[in-house]
Coordinates of C-alpha atoms in Angstrom, one line a residue:
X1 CA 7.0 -30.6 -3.0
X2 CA 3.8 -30.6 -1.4
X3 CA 2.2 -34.2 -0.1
X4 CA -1.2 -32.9 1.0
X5 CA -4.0 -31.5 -0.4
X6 CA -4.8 -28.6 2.0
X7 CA -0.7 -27.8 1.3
X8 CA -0.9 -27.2 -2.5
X9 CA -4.4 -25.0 -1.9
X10 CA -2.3 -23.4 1.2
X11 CA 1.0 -22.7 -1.7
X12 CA -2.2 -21.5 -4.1
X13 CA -3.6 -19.3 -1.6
X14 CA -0.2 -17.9 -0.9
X15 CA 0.4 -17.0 -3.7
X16 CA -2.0 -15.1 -5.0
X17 CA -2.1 -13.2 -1.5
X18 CA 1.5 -12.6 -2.3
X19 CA 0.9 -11.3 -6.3
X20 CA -2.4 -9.1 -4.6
X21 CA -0.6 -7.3 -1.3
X22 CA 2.8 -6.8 -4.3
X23 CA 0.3 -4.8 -6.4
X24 CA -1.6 -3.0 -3.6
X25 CA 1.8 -1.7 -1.8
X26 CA 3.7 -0.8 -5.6
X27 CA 0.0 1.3 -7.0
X28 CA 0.2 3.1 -3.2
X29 CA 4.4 3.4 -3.5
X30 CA 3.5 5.0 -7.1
X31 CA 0.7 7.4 -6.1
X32 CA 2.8 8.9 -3.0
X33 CA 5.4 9.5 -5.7
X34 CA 2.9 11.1 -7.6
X35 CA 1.5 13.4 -4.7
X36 CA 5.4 14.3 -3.5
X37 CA 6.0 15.5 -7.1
X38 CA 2.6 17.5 -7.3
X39 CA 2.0 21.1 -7.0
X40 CA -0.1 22.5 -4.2
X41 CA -3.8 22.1 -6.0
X42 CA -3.4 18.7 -7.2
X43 CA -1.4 17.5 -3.9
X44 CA -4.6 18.5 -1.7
X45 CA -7.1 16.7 -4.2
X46 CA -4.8 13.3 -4.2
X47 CA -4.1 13.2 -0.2
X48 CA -7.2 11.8 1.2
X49 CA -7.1 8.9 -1.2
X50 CA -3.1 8.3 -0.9
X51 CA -4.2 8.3 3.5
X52 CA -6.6 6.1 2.2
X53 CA -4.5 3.9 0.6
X54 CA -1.7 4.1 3.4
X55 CA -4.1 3.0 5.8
X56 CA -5.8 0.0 3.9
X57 CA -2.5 -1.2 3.8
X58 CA -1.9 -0.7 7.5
X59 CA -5.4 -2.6 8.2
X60 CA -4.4 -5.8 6.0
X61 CA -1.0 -5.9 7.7
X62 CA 1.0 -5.3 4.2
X63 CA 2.9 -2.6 6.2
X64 CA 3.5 -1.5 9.8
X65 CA 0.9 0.5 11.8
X66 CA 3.7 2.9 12.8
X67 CA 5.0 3.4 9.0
X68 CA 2.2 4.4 8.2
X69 CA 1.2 6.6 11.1
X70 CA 5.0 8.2 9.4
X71 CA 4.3 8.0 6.3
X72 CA 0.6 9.9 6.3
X73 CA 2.5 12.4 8.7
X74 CA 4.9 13.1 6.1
X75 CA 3.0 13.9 3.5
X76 CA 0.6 15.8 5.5
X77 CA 4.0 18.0 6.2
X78 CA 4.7 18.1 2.7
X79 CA 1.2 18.9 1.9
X80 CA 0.9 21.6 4.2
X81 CA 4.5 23.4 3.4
X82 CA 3.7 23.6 -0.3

């Protein structure tokens, strides 16, 4: 256990960084399911907010800078060849 103050608020802090960045990356893992399984119409209205998304993650460091550079040119792929 913690035997300083600034420890417990630094395990509180954590924490809730933790539970936020877990229910940021899951809502983006869920709407790039949802665009993947989209037809063409739909799949053009959802990609700029899925890139959006993608790269707010990127920008708070929840994922890599280079997965997301993939990911955003996957869908853009997928987008494209529907």
């Amino acid at each position: 256990m913690a035997n300083h103050k600034s420890a417990l608020k630094r395990i509180r802090n954590s924490e809730t960084k933790r539970l936020r960045n877990k229910y940021q990356h899951k809502t983006t893992r869920n709407a790039i399911k949802k665009l993947r399984e989209a037809d063409k119409k739909e799949a053009e209205t959802l990609f700029p907010s899925v890139v959006s998304m993608i790269d707010r993650l990127a920008k708070r460091n929840i994922i890599h800078d280079n997965k997301a550079a993939n990911l955003k040119s996957k869908l853009a792929k997928h987008v494209g060849a529907l």
